[in-house]
mmCIF file of C-alpha atoms in Angstrom:
data_model
loop_
_atom_site.group_PDB
_atom_site.id
_atom_site.type_symbol
_atom_site.label_atom_id
_atom_site.label_comp_id
_atom_site.label_asym_id
_atom_site.label_seq_id
_atom_site.Cartn_x
_atom_site.Cartn_y
_atom_site.Cartn_z
ATOM 1 C CA UNK B 1 0.000 0.000 0.000
ATOM 2 C CA UNK B 2 2.850 2.377 0.846
ATOM 3 C CA UNK B 3 4.605 1.591 -2.445
ATOM 4 C CA UNK B 4 1.424 2.247 -4.430
ATOM 5 C CA UNK B 5 0.900 5.521 -2.570
ATOM 6 C CA UNK B 6 4.336 6.799 -3.553
ATOM 7 C CA UNK B 7 4.022 5.633 -7.160
ATOM 8 C CA UNK B 8 0.471 6.839 -7.863
ATOM 9 C CA UNK B 9 0.233 9.915 -5.610
ATOM 10 C CA UNK B 10 3.493 11.195 -4.131
ATOM 11 C CA UNK B 11 5.666 10.743 -7.222
ATOM 12 C CA UNK B 12 3.345 12.660 -9.640
ATOM 13 C CA UNK B 13 2.930 15.428 -7.058
ATOM 14 C CA UNK B 14 6.679 15.848 -6.524
ATOM 15 C CA UNK B 15 7.394 15.590 -10.264
ATOM 16 C CA UNK B 16 4.774 18.173 -11.180
ATOM 17 C CA UNK B 17 6.007 20.599 -8.525
ATOM 18 C CA UNK B 18 9.629 20.176 -9.677
ATOM 19 C CA UNK B 19 8.685 20.843 -13.320
ATOM 20 C CA UNK B 20 6.679 23.898 -12.240
ATOM 21 C CA UNK B 21 9.647 25.327 -10.289
ATOM 22 C CA UNK B 22 12.080 24.615 -13.134
ATOM 23 C CA UNK B 23 9.806 26.191 -15.758
ATOM 24 C CA UNK B 24 9.498 29.406 -13.755
ATOM 25 C CA UNK B 25 13.279 29.522 -13.357
ATOM 26 C CA UNK B 26 13.666 28.948 -17.094
ATOM 27 C CA UNK B 27 11.330 31.867 -17.874
ATOM 28 C CA UNK B 28 12.272 34.299 -15.103
ATOM 29 C CA UNK B 29 15.777 33.329 -14.058
ATOM 30 C CA UNK B 30 14.678 33.173 -10.405
ATOM 31 C CA UNK B 31 14.479 29.983 -8.380
ATOM 32 C CA UNK B 32 11.227 29.515 -6.429
ATOM 33 C CA UNK B 33 9.790 32.697 -7.959
ATOM 34 C CA UNK B 34 6.187 31.821 -7.104
ATOM 35 C CA UNK B 35 6.935 31.262 -3.430
ATOM 36 C CA UNK B 36 8.994 34.451 -3.185
ATOM 37 C CA UNK B 37 6.144 36.464 -4.701
ATOM 38 C CA UNK B 38 3.643 34.884 -2.322
ATOM 39 C CA UNK B 39 5.895 35.841 0.598
ATOM 40 C CA UNK B 40 5.773 39.425 -0.696
ATOM 41 C CA UNK B 41 1.982 39.319 -0.293
ATOM 42 C CA UNK B 42 2.292 38.019 3.254
ATOM 43 C CA UNK B 43 1.559 34.395 2.361
ATOM 44 C CA UNK B 44 4.167 32.680 4.489
ATOM 45 C CA UNK B 45 3.944 30.379 7.468
ATOM 46 C CA UNK B 46 2.647 32.040 10.627
ATOM 47 C CA UNK B 47 0.459 30.880 13.475
ATOM 48 C CA UNK B 48 -3.059 32.309 13.134
ATOM 49 C CA UNK B 49 -3.969 35.412 15.089
ATOM 50 C CA UNK B 50 -7.485 35.413 16.512
ATOM 51 C CA UNK B 51 -10.160 36.495 16.042
ATOM 52 C CA UNK B 52 -9.903 35.798 12.331
ATOM 53 C CA UNK B 53 -10.721 38.792 10.176
ATOM 54 C CA UNK B 54 -10.930 40.048 6.602
ATOM 55 C CA UNK B 55 -10.117 43.336 4.909
ATOM 56 C CA UNK B 56 -13.549 43.163 3.246
ATOM 57 C CA UNK B 57 -15.353 43.446 6.568
ATOM 58 C CA UNK B 58 -18.620 41.789 7.660
ATOM 59 C CA UNK B 59 -20.008 41.749 4.115
ATOM 60 C CA UNK B 60 -17.645 38.856 3.330
ATOM 61 C CA UNK B 61 -16.537 37.505 6.715
ATOM 62 C CA UNK B 62 -19.571 35.217 7.100
ATOM 63 C CA UNK B 63 -18.892 33.583 3.723
ATOM 64 C CA UNK B 64 -15.245 32.952 4.573
ATOM 65 C CA UNK B 65 -16.271 31.516 7.924
ATOM 66 C CA UNK B 66 -18.661 29.159 6.138
ATOM 67 C CA UNK B 67 -15.891 28.075 3.739
ATOM 68 C CA UNK B 68 -13.524 27.292 6.604
ATOM 69 C CA UNK B 69 -16.262 25.351 8.374
ATOM 70 C CA UNK B 70 -16.568 23.199 5.244
ATOM 71 C CA UNK B 71 -12.837 22.523 5.555
ATOM 72 C CA UNK B 72 -13.263 21.657 9.225
ATOM 73 C CA UNK B 73 -16.062 19.180 8.467
ATOM 74 C CA UNK B 74 -13.880 17.647 5.738
ATOM 75 C CA UNK B 75 -11.034 17.251 8.228
ATOM 76 C CA UNK B 76 -13.309 15.476 10.707
ATOM 77 C CA UNK B 77 -14.603 13.199 7.925
ATOM 78 C CA UNK B 78 -11.034 12.296 6.926
ATOM 79 C CA UNK B 79 -10.110 11.471 10.528
ATOM 80 C CA UNK B 80 -13.201 9.253 10.903
ATOM 81 C CA UNK B 81 -12.436 7.429 7.637
ATOM 82 C CA UNK B 82 -8.794 7.047 8.630
ATOM 83 C CA UNK B 83 -9.772 5.405 11.915
ATOM 84 C CA UNK B 84 -12.209 3.130 10.092
ATOM 85 C CA UNK B 85 -9.454 2.128 7.671
ATOM 86 C CA UNK B 86 -7.079 1.328 10.539
ATOM 87 C CA UNK B 87 -9.714 -0.888 12.151
ATOM 88 C CA UNK B 88 -10.907 -2.714 9.046
ATOM 89 C CA UNK B 89 -7.952 -2.251 6.640
ATOM 90 C CA UNK B 90 -10.553 -1.525 3.945
ATOM 91 C CA UNK B 91 -9.729 1.743 2.109
ATOM 92 C CA UNK B 92 -12.305 4.281 0.972
ATOM 93 C CA UNK B 93 -13.187 3.328 -2.602
ATOM 94 C CA UNK B 94 -14.689 6.732 -3.452
ATOM 95 C CA UNK B 95 -11.478 8.469 -4.490
ATOM 96 C CA UNK B 96 -13.227 11.537 -5.880
ATOM 97 C CA UNK B 97 -14.832 12.209 -2.518
ATOM 98 C CA UNK B 98 -11.599 11.456 -0.675
ATOM 99 C CA UNK B 99 -9.602 13.850 -2.860
ATOM 100 C CA UNK B 100 -12.270 16.555 -2.475
ATOM 101 C CA UNK B 101 -12.155 16.284 1.305
ATOM 102 C CA UNK B 102 -8.348 16.449 1.198
ATOM 103 C CA UNK B 103 -8.500 19.583 -0.950
ATOM 104 C CA UNK B 104 -11.008 21.348 1.329
ATOM 105 C CA UNK B 105 -8.952 20.394 4.381
ATOM 106 C CA UNK B 106 -5.856 21.827 2.697
ATOM 107 C CA UNK B 107 -7.735 25.100 2.106
ATOM 108 C CA UNK B 108 -8.497 25.236 5.836
ATOM 109 C CA UNK B 109 -4.861 24.796 6.883
ATOM 110 C CA UNK B 110 -3.376 26.999 4.152
ATOM 111 C CA UNK B 111 -5.788 29.811 5.020
ATOM 112 C CA UNK B 112 -5.040 29.589 8.732
ATOM 113 C CA UNK B 113 -1.264 29.125 8.463
ATOM 114 C CA UNK B 114 -0.275 31.054 5.310
ATOM 115 C CA UNK B 115 -2.438 34.193 5.308
ATOM 116 C CA UNK B 116 -1.453 37.818 5.817
ATOM 117 C CA UNK B 117 -2.488 40.122 8.664
ATOM 118 C CA UNK B 118 -3.288 43.202 6.610
ATOM 119 C CA UNK B 119 -5.662 45.823 7.900
ATOM 120 C CA UNK B 120 -6.579 44.537 11.349
ATOM 121 C CA UNK B 121 -3.450 42.830 12.647
ATOM 122 C CA UNK B 122 -5.435 39.593 12.591
ATOM 123 C CA UNK B 123 -5.167 36.654 10.223
ATOM 124 C CA UNK B 124 -6.883 37.652 6.986
ATOM 125 C CA UNK B 125 -9.147 34.916 5.591
ATOM 126 C CA UNK B 126 -10.601 36.868 2.676
ATOM 127 C CA UNK B 127 -9.694 34.267 0.021
ATOM 128 C CA UNK B 128 -11.185 31.212 1.710
ATOM 129 C CA UNK B 129 -14.604 31.428 0.053
ATOM 130 C CA UNK B 130 -13.338 31.340 -3.540
ATOM 131 C CA UNK B 131 -10.735 28.679 -2.780
ATOM 132 C CA UNK B 132 -13.326 26.365 -1.210
ATOM 133 C CA UNK B 133 -16.870 27.179 -2.331
ATOM 134 C CA UNK B 134 -16.222 28.123 -5.970
ATOM 135 C CA UNK B 135 -14.714 24.742 -6.835
ATOM 136 C CA UNK B 136 -15.989 21.357 -8.064
ATOM 137 C CA UNK B 137 -14.664 19.831 -4.837
ATOM 138 C CA UNK B 138 -17.334 21.693 -2.876
ATOM 139 C CA UNK B 139 -20.016 20.168 -5.118
ATOM 140 C CA UNK B 140 -18.678 16.707 -4.292
ATOM 141 C CA UNK B 141 -18.848 17.700 -0.613
ATOM 142 C CA UNK B 142 -22.453 18.882 -1.037
ATOM 143 C CA UNK B 143 -23.467 15.751 -2.916
ATOM 144 C CA UNK B 144 -22.123 13.559 -0.130
ATOM 145 C CA UNK B 145 -23.940 15.386 2.657
ATOM 146 C CA UNK B 146 -27.164 15.912 0.698
ATOM 147 C CA UNK B 147 -27.540 12.635 -1.196
ATOM 148 C CA UNK B 148 -25.762 10.102 0.988
ATOM 149 C CA UNK B 149 -26.788 11.231 4.462
ATOM 150 C CA UNK B 150 -29.951 11.281 6.546
ATOM 151 C CA UNK B 151 -30.107 13.465 9.619
ATOM 152 C CA UNK B 152 -31.785 13.015 12.990
ATOM 153 C CA UNK B 153 -32.659 15.619 15.603
ATOM 154 C CA UNK B 154 -29.428 14.719 17.368
ATOM 155 C CA UNK B 155 -27.468 15.692 14.256
ATOM 156 C CA UNK B 156 -29.113 19.119 14.220
ATOM 157 C CA UNK B 157 -28.202 19.659 17.878
ATOM 158 C CA UNK B 158 -24.603 18.622 17.275
ATOM 159 C CA UNK B 159 -24.285 20.912 14.243
ATOM 160 C CA UNK B 160 -25.785 23.814 16.190
ATOM 161 C CA UNK B 161 -23.307 23.419 19.045
ATOM 162 C CA UNK B 162 -20.204 22.663 16.962
ATOM 163 C CA UNK B 163 -20.833 25.419 14.417
ATOM 164 C CA UNK B 164 -21.339 28.068 17.092
ATOM 165 C CA UNK B 165 -18.133 26.987 18.803
ATOM 166 C CA UNK B 166 -16.377 27.224 15.431
ATOM 167 C CA UNK B 167 -17.652 30.790 14.844
ATOM 168 C CA UNK B 168 -15.866 31.855 18.048
ATOM 169 C CA UNK B 169 -12.655 31.873 16.003
ATOM 170 C CA UNK B 170 -14.091 34.942 14.241
ATOM 171 C CA UNK B 171 -15.142 36.866 17.344
ATOM 172 C CA UNK B 172 -16.647 36.368 20.777
ATOM 173 C CA UNK B 173 -20.388 36.738 21.301
ATOM 174 C CA UNK B 174 -20.191 39.979 23.276
ATOM 175 C CA UNK B 175 -23.317 41.298 21.578
ATOM 176 C CA UNK B 176 -26.484 39.531 20.499
ATOM 177 C CA UNK B 177 -25.998 40.788 16.929
ATOM 178 C CA UNK B 178 -22.713 38.875 16.672
ATOM 179 C CA UNK B 179 -24.527 35.696 17.609
ATOM 180 C CA UNK B 180 -27.245 36.444 15.036
ATOM 181 C CA UNK B 181 -24.634 37.289 12.373
ATOM 182 C CA UNK B 182 -22.819 33.948 12.586
ATOM 183 C CA UNK B 183 -26.013 32.131 13.519
ATOM 184 C CA UNK B 184 -27.132 32.936 9.987
ATOM 185 C CA UNK B 185 -24.431 30.520 8.778
ATOM 186 C CA UNK B 186 -25.728 27.857 11.127
ATOM 187 C CA UNK B 187 -29.241 28.403 9.764
ATOM 188 C CA UNK B 188 -27.970 27.962 6.183
ATOM 189 C CA UNK B 189 -26.247 24.691 7.088
ATOM 190 C CA UNK B 190 -29.374 23.392 8.796
ATOM 191 C CA UNK B 191 -31.465 24.433 5.800
ATOM 192 C CA UNK B 192 -29.341 22.176 3.598
ATOM 193 C CA UNK B 193 -29.686 19.394 6.176
ATOM 194 C CA UNK B 194 -33.481 19.750 6.042
ATOM 195 C CA UNK B 195 -33.278 19.677 2.242
ATOM 196 C CA UNK B 196 -31.561 16.280 2.498
ATOM 197 C CA UNK B 197 -34.752 14.891 4.060
ATOM 198 C CA UNK B 198 -36.758 13.884 1.007
ATOM 199 C CA UNK B 199 -39.342 14.498 -0.362
ATOM 200 C CA UNK B 200 -39.475 18.019 1.164
ATOM 201 C CA UNK B 201 -39.549 20.639 -1.576
ATOM 202 C CA UNK B 202 -39.689 23.974 0.263
ATOM 203 C CA UNK B 203 -36.012 23.908 1.396
ATOM 204 C CA UNK B 204 -34.922 23.796 -2.252
ATOM 205 C CA UNK B 205 -36.971 26.923 -2.978
ATOM 206 C CA UNK B 206 -35.536 28.664 0.096
ATOM 207 C CA UNK B 207 -31.966 27.767 -0.898
ATOM 208 C CA UNK B 208 -32.521 28.980 -4.473
ATOM 209 C CA UNK B 209 -34.073 32.248 -3.242
ATOM 210 C CA UNK B 210 -31.192 32.836 -0.831
ATOM 211 C CA UNK B 211 -28.543 32.221 -3.501
ATOM 212 C CA UNK B 212 -30.376 34.502 -5.952
ATOM 213 C CA UNK B 213 -30.529 37.274 -3.348
ATOM 214 C CA UNK B 214 -26.810 36.985 -2.553
ATOM 215 C CA UNK B 215 -25.899 37.049 -6.254
ATOM 216 C CA UNK B 216 -27.981 40.191 -6.891
ATOM 217 C CA UNK B 217 -26.732 41.870 -3.711
ATOM 218 C CA UNK B 218 -23.085 41.185 -4.528
ATOM 219 C CA UNK B 219 -23.488 42.283 -8.145
ATOM 220 C CA UNK B 220 -25.159 45.512 -7.019
ATOM 221 C CA UNK B 221 -22.257 46.249 -4.676
ATOM 222 C CA UNK B 222 -19.838 45.658 -7.538
ATOM 223 C CA UNK B 223 -21.718 47.968 -9.946
ATOM 224 C CA UNK B 224 -22.105 50.743 -7.361
ATOM 225 C CA UNK B 225 -18.435 50.653 -6.397
ATOM 226 C CA UNK B 226 -19.278 50.258 -2.714
ATOM 227 C CA UNK B 227 -16.215 48.962 -0.823
ATOM 228 C CA UNK B 228 -16.665 45.642 0.962
ATOM 229 C CA UNK B 229 -16.455 47.012 4.510
#
């Protein structure tokens, strides 16, 4: 199993990275040019500074928090599957799902450990939403938790508690409006969980209406030139 891992996964990854580094040196004459440029933008290893923030302000912070929560759920799923594999020695046969969870987990760690602290002196997570949610890997994540899962009342309670503990990384609940602000994310997650309970149709309409509203709202901000603060 270890030999196959190195041949089919590690070797292509290392080879591709080496070719990428060499090609940039061939074109620019600078070794590790990409990594040096990323360091210029503040993307270098650093322990996260809490509460997590964003230069775009509350208009975007909730969406980044939701993206990182997706990465957190993916991490938990990988740990559970790893423990199951150790007990049964039967690997996960759904490689697309496994790779998607690995990608979303990587987004979580890269965002927390390689982000800048512009603007607020806190770790800036403003890129998390497009790295996680605007990818095909997120659709694999959604398919798994919408099509392959059924939820009980206990699941809703667990999600409510865990998600609200997770939002504490973005600010303490010193005011009721902060709880409502991040509680909106929890409500969205639970709405998708309700949608997974077939044959209910109204959650699909609510999800579509919410996404339409966010698209129009964001597009209006873009056209009006209003800064995301």
